[in-house]
Short mmCIF file of C-alpha atoms in Angstrom, two decimals:
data_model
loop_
_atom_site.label_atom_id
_atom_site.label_comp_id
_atom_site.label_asym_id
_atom_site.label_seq_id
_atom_site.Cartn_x
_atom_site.Cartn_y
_atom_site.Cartn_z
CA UNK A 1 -23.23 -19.23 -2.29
CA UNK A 2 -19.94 -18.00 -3.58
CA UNK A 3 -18.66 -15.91 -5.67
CA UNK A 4 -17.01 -17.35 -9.47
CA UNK A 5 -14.69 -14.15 -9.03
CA UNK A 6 -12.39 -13.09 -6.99
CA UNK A 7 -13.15 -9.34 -5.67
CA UNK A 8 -10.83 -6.75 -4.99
CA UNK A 9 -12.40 -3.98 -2.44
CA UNK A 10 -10.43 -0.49 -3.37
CA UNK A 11 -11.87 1.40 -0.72
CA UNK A 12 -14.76 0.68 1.66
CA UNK A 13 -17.32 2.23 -1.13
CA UNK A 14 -15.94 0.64 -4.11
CA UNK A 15 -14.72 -2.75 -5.19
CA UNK A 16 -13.85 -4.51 -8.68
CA UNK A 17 -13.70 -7.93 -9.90
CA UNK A 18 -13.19 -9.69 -13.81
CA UNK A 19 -16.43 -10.61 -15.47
CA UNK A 20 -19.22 -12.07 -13.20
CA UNK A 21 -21.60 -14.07 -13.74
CA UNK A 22 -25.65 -14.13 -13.60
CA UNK A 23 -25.65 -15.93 -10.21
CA UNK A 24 -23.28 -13.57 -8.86
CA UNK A 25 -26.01 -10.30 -8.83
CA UNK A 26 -27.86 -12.30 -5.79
CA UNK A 27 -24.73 -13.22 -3.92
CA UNK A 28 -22.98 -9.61 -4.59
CA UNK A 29 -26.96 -8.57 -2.89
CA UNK A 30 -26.41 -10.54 0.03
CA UNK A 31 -22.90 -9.06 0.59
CA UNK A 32 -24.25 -5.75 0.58
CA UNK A 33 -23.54 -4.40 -2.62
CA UNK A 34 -25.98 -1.99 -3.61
CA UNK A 35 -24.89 -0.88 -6.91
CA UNK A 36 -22.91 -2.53 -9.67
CA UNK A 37 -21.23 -1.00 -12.73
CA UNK A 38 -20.66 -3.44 -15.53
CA UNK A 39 -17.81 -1.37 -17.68
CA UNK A 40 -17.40 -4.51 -19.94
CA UNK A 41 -18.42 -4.03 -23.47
CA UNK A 42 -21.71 -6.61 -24.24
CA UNK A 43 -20.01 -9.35 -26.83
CA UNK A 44 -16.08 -9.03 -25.95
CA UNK A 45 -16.06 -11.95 -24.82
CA UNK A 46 -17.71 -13.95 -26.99
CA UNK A 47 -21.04 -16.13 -26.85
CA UNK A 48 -20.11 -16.86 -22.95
CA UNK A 49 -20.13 -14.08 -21.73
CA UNK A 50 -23.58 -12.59 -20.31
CA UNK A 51 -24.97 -9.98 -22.12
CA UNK A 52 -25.82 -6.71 -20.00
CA UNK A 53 -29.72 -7.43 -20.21
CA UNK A 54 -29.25 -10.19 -18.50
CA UNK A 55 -26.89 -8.94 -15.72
CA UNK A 56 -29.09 -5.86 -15.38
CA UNK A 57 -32.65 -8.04 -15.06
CA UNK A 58 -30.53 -10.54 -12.10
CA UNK A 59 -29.55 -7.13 -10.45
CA UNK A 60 -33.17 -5.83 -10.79
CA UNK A 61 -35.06 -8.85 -9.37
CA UNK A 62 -32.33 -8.68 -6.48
CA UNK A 63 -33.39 -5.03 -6.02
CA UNK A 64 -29.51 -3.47 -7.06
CA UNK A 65 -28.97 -0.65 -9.10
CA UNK A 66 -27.36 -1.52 -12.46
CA UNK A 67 -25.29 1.05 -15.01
CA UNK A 68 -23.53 -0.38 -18.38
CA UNK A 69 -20.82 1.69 -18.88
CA UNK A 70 -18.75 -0.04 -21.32
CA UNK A 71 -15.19 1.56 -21.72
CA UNK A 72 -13.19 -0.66 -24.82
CA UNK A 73 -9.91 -0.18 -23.57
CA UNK A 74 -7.71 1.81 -21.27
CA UNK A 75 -7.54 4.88 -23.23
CA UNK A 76 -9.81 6.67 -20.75
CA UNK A 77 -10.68 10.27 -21.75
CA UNK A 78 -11.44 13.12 -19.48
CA UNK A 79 -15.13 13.11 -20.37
CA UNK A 80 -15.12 9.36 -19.34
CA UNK A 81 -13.92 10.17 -15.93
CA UNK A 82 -15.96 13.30 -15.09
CA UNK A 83 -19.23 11.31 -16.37
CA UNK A 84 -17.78 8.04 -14.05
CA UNK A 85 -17.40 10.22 -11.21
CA UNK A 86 -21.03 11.83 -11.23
CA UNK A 87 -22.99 7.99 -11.56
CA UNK A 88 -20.44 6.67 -8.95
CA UNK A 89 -22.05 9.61 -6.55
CA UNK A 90 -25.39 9.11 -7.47
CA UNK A 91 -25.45 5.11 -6.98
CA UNK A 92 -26.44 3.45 -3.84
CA UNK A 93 -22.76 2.57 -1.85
CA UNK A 94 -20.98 0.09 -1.93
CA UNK A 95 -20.51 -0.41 -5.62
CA UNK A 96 -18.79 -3.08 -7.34
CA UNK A 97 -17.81 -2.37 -11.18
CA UNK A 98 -16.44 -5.21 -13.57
CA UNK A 99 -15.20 -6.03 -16.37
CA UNK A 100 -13.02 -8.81 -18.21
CA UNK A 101 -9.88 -8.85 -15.56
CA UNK A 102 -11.12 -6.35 -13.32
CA UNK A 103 -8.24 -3.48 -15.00
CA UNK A 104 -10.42 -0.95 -16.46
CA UNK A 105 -13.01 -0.95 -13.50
CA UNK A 106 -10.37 0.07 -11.39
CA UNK A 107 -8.65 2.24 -13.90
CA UNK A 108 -11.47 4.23 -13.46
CA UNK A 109 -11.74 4.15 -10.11
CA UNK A 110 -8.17 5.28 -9.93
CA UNK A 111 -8.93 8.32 -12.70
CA UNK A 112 -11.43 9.51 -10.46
CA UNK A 113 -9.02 10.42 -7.65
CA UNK A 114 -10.02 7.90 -5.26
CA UNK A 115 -13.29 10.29 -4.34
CA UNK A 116 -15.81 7.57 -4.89
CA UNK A 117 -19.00 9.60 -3.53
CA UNK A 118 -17.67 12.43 -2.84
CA UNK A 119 -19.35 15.44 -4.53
CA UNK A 120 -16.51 17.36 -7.02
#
């Protein structure tokens, strides 16, 4: 099985990607990918786009963690970082976090300093 994104590892913890799809939660499993972090508002993208139910039930029956935390544009506010920051400690490593293009994932990723798991 493949992948219907490319993904885009930002350091050994952490990796983003554009919007994936249901099938991608087992393959993203099998990769290693413990944790994913949909930051992808549910209905952006229209009627094609899978809803964050049903990304969170593929990541459940493939035994990942799963957060929706939807962030509408790149206007990123300190409260969105520090609260980023804490659930990207707490989750199971490696994460992967998506969105449409794969720009506000690692916006965030970026606005947290690059200390992925790293306490402070």
């Amino acid at each position: 099985m493949t992948l219907s994104v490319p993904v885009n590892p930002v350091c050994p913890e952490f990796a983003v990607c554009g919007q994936i799809s249901v099938a991608d939660v087992a393959v993203f499993a099998k990769q290693g990918y413990r944790s994913i972090i949909n930051n992808r508002p549910d209905g952006e993208g229209g009627p094609d786009q899978p809803t964050s139910a049903q990304i969170e039930a593929a990541a459940k029956a493939a035994g990942l963690r799963y957060v929706h935390f939807p962030v509408a544009n790149l206007m990123i506010s300190e409260q969105q970082v520090m609260a980023y920051h804490a659930l990207c400690a707490d989750l199971p490593h490696p994460i992967v976090a998506f969105c449409r293009s794969g720009g506000r994932a690692n916006a965030l990723f970026q606005a947290c300093g690059c200390r992925v798991g790293q306490a402070g």
